[in-house]
Amino acid sequence: RRPLIKGLFVTLEITAYSIVITLLVGLVTALLRLSQSFSGRLLALIYLELVRNTPLLVQMFVFYFVMSPIFGLDRFWVGVLCISLFEGSFASEIIRAGILSVEKGQWEASYSVGLTEAGSYRYVILPQAVPLMLPPLTGVIINLIKHPAIVSVIAVFDLTTQGLNLIAETFMSFEIWLTIASIYLLMTITMSVLVSLLEQRIRKRS
């Protein structure tokens, strides 16, 4: 039980960091795609095409064997950054769609009261776009709970890796995998409920 609990905390830690970084990457990428800068749009497009058209497992190995030695990243952060950049590409499209769904008149109104583009995003556009983004972003967040299982390939001792080690010691594969699956199911359902409650609260305020 103790190894599984330790692995669960590692998985939760990876998920927590990944959610923050994924949303930041998604927001920056979406803003670059919507910007007037050709180089910014090109950079965002290259990132999206590279990430979305290669498997996550391959990206994990590239990060581990290429990026890790160059930047001195440990295995934990290799996993976090790889997962975040992968899911950030999908989050960016959701965020971009949410921003584009806000009426153009809102931009005109924000500029008419003297707000800059950054101020318009912060005070007018994003507050209206966030309730529209939350339902599809729930799927991204759920993936960020499940994807940390892939870090087992680079020997990060998450829930899945600890489960594999326990199976090797006890040969109780059915019981351990059932326990691990139940834990993941509980985490994903809990996160779905929390996001749903957050969405309802935001809609009531708006």
C-alpha positions as CSV (number, residue, x, y, z in Angstrom):
1,R,0.0,0.0,0.0
2,R,2.7,2.5,0.9
3,P,4.4,2.3,-2.6
4,L,1.0,3.0,-4.2
5,I,0.4,5.9,-1.9
6,K,3.8,7.4,-2.7
7,G,3.2,6.8,-6.4
8,L,-0.2,8.5,-6.1
9,F,1.4,11.6,-4.6
10,V,4.0,11.7,-7.4
11,T,1.2,11.4,-10.0
12,L,-0.8,14.2,-8.3
13,E,2.3,16.4,-8.2
14,I,2.9,15.8,-11.9
15,T,-0.7,16.6,-12.7
16,A,-0.7,19.8,-10.6
17,Y,2.4,21.2,-12.3
18,S,1.2,20.0,-15.7
19,I,-2.2,21.8,-15.4
20,V,-0.6,25.1,-14.7
21,I,2.0,24.8,-17.4
22,T,-0.5,23.4,-19.9
23,L,-2.9,26.4,-19.4
24,L,0.0,28.9,-19.7
25,V,1.3,27.3,-22.9
26,G,-2.2,27.1,-24.3
27,L,-2.9,30.7,-23.6
28,V,0.4,32.0,-25.0
29,T,0.1,29.8,-28.1
30,A,-3.5,31.0,-28.6
31,L,-2.5,34.6,-28.3
32,L,0.4,34.2,-30.7
33,R,-2.0,32.6,-33.3
34,L,-4.4,35.6,-32.9
35,S,-1.6,38.2,-32.9
36,Q,-0.7,40.4,-35.9
37,S,2.9,39.2,-35.7
38,F,3.8,36.9,-38.6
39,S,6.8,35.4,-36.7
40,G,4.5,34.8,-33.7
41,R,1.9,33.0,-35.7
42,L,4.6,31.0,-37.5
43,L,6.2,29.9,-34.2
44,A,2.8,28.9,-32.8
45,L,2.0,26.9,-36.0
46,I,5.3,25.1,-36.0
47,Y,4.9,24.1,-32.4
48,L,1.3,22.9,-33.0
49,E,2.2,20.8,-36.1
50,L,5.2,19.2,-34.4
51,V,3.5,18.3,-31.2
52,R,0.1,17.2,-32.6
53,N,1.6,15.1,-35.4
54,T,4.0,13.0,-33.3
55,P,3.2,10.4,-30.6
56,L,3.5,11.4,-26.9
57,L,5.7,8.4,-26.3
58,V,8.2,9.5,-29.0
59,Q,8.2,13.0,-27.6
60,M,8.9,11.6,-24.1
61,F,12.0,9.8,-25.4
62,V,13.1,12.9,-27.3
63,F,12.8,15.0,-24.1
64,Y,14.6,12.4,-22.0
65,F,17.5,11.5,-24.3
66,V,18.0,14.9,-26.1
67,M,16.5,17.8,-24.1
68,S,17.3,16.5,-20.6
69,P,21.1,16.3,-21.1
70,I,21.2,19.7,-22.8
71,F,19.2,21.6,-20.2
72,G,20.0,19.4,-17.2
73,L,16.4,18.4,-16.5
74,D,15.7,15.5,-14.1
75,R,13.2,12.8,-15.0
76,F,10.4,14.4,-13.1
77,W,10.5,17.6,-15.0
78,V,11.1,15.9,-18.3
79,G,7.7,14.2,-17.7
80,V,6.0,17.3,-16.6
81,L,7.2,19.5,-19.5
82,C,6.6,16.8,-22.1
83,I,3.0,16.2,-21.0
84,S,2.4,19.9,-20.6
85,L,3.6,20.8,-24.1
86,F,1.6,17.9,-25.6
87,E,-1.7,18.9,-24.0
88,G,-0.9,22.6,-24.3
89,S,-1.3,22.2,-28.1
90,F,-4.9,21.0,-27.7
91,A,-5.6,23.6,-24.9
92,S,-4.5,26.4,-27.2
93,E,-7.1,25.6,-29.8
94,I,-9.8,25.5,-27.1
95,I,-8.7,28.8,-25.7
96,R,-8.4,30.4,-29.2
97,A,-11.9,29.2,-30.1
98,G,-13.2,30.6,-26.8
99,I,-11.6,34.0,-27.5
100,L,-13.0,34.1,-31.1
101,S,-16.5,33.3,-29.8
102,V,-16.6,36.6,-28.0
103,E,-18.5,39.2,-30.0
104,K,-16.4,41.7,-31.9
105,G,-18.4,44.5,-30.4
106,Q,-16.7,43.7,-27.1
107,W,-13.4,44.6,-28.6
108,E,-14.7,47.9,-29.9
109,A,-16.3,48.7,-26.5
110,S,-13.0,48.0,-24.7
111,Y,-11.0,50.1,-27.1
112,S,-13.6,52.9,-26.8
113,V,-13.0,53.2,-23.1
114,G,-9.2,53.4,-23.6
115,L,-8.1,49.9,-22.8
116,T,-5.0,48.5,-24.6
117,E,-5.1,45.1,-26.3
118,A,-3.6,43.5,-23.2
119,G,-6.2,45.3,-21.0
120,S,-9.0,44.2,-23.3
121,Y,-7.9,40.6,-23.0
122,R,-7.6,40.8,-19.2
123,Y,-10.7,42.7,-18.3
124,V,-13.2,42.1,-21.1
125,I,-12.4,39.2,-23.5
126,L,-11.0,36.5,-21.2
127,P,-13.6,36.8,-18.5
128,Q,-16.3,36.2,-21.1
129,A,-14.4,33.5,-22.9
130,V,-13.5,31.4,-19.8
131,P,-17.0,30.0,-19.2
132,L,-17.0,28.9,-22.8
133,M,-13.6,27.2,-22.5
134,L,-14.2,25.3,-19.3
135,P,-16.3,22.4,-20.7
136,P,-13.8,21.4,-23.5
137,L,-10.9,22.1,-21.2
138,T,-12.2,19.5,-18.8
139,G,-11.2,16.8,-21.3
140,V,-7.6,18.2,-21.3
141,I,-7.4,18.3,-17.6
142,I,-8.7,14.7,-17.4
143,N,-5.9,13.7,-19.8
144,L,-3.4,15.4,-17.5
145,I,-4.5,13.0,-14.8
146,K,-4.1,9.9,-17.0
147,H,-1.0,10.9,-19.1
148,P,1.4,10.8,-16.1
149,A,1.2,7.0,-16.4
150,I,3.5,7.3,-19.4
151,V,6.4,8.6,-17.3
152,S,6.9,5.0,-16.2
153,V,8.9,4.6,-19.4
154,I,11.6,6.9,-18.0
155,A,11.5,5.4,-14.5
156,V,9.7,8.1,-12.7
157,F,8.1,6.5,-9.7
158,D,4.5,7.4,-10.2
159,L,1.4,5.4,-9.5
160,T,1.9,3.1,-12.5
161,T,5.6,2.5,-11.9
162,Q,5.0,1.6,-8.3
163,G,2.3,-0.7,-9.4
164,L,4.6,-2.5,-11.8
165,N,7.2,-2.9,-9.0
166,L,4.6,-4.3,-6.6
167,I,3.4,-6.8,-9.3
168,A,7.0,-7.9,-9.8
169,E,7.4,-8.5,-6.0
170,T,4.0,-10.0,-5.2
171,F,2.7,-11.4,-8.6
172,M,-0.7,-10.0,-7.7
173,S,-1.3,-8.4,-11.1
174,F,-5.1,-8.5,-11.1
175,E,-5.5,-7.0,-7.7
176,I,-2.9,-4.3,-8.2
177,W,-4.1,-3.2,-11.7
178,L,-7.7,-3.1,-10.5
179,T,-6.6,-0.9,-7.5
180,I,-4.7,1.4,-9.8
181,A,-7.5,1.7,-12.3
182,S,-9.9,2.5,-9.4
183,I,-7.6,5.2,-8.2
184,Y,-7.4,6.8,-11.6
185,L,-11.2,6.6,-12.0
186,L,-11.7,8.2,-8.7
187,M,-9.3,11.1,-9.6
188,T,-10.9,11.7,-13.0
189,I,-14.4,11.7,-11.6
190,T,-13.4,14.1,-8.8
191,M,-11.7,16.5,-11.2
192,S,-14.7,16.4,-13.5
193,V,-17.0,17.3,-10.6
194,L,-14.7,20.1,-9.4
195,V,-14.5,21.7,-12.9
196,S,-18.3,21.4,-13.3
197,L,-18.8,23.2,-10.0
198,L,-16.3,25.9,-11.0
199,E,-18.1,26.4,-14.3
200,Q,-21.4,26.8,-12.6
201,R,-19.9,29.3,-10.1
202,I,-18.4,31.4,-13.0
203,R,-21.6,31.4,-14.9
204,K,-23.6,32.6,-11.9
205,R,-21.1,35.5,-11.5
206,S,-21.2,36.5,-15.2
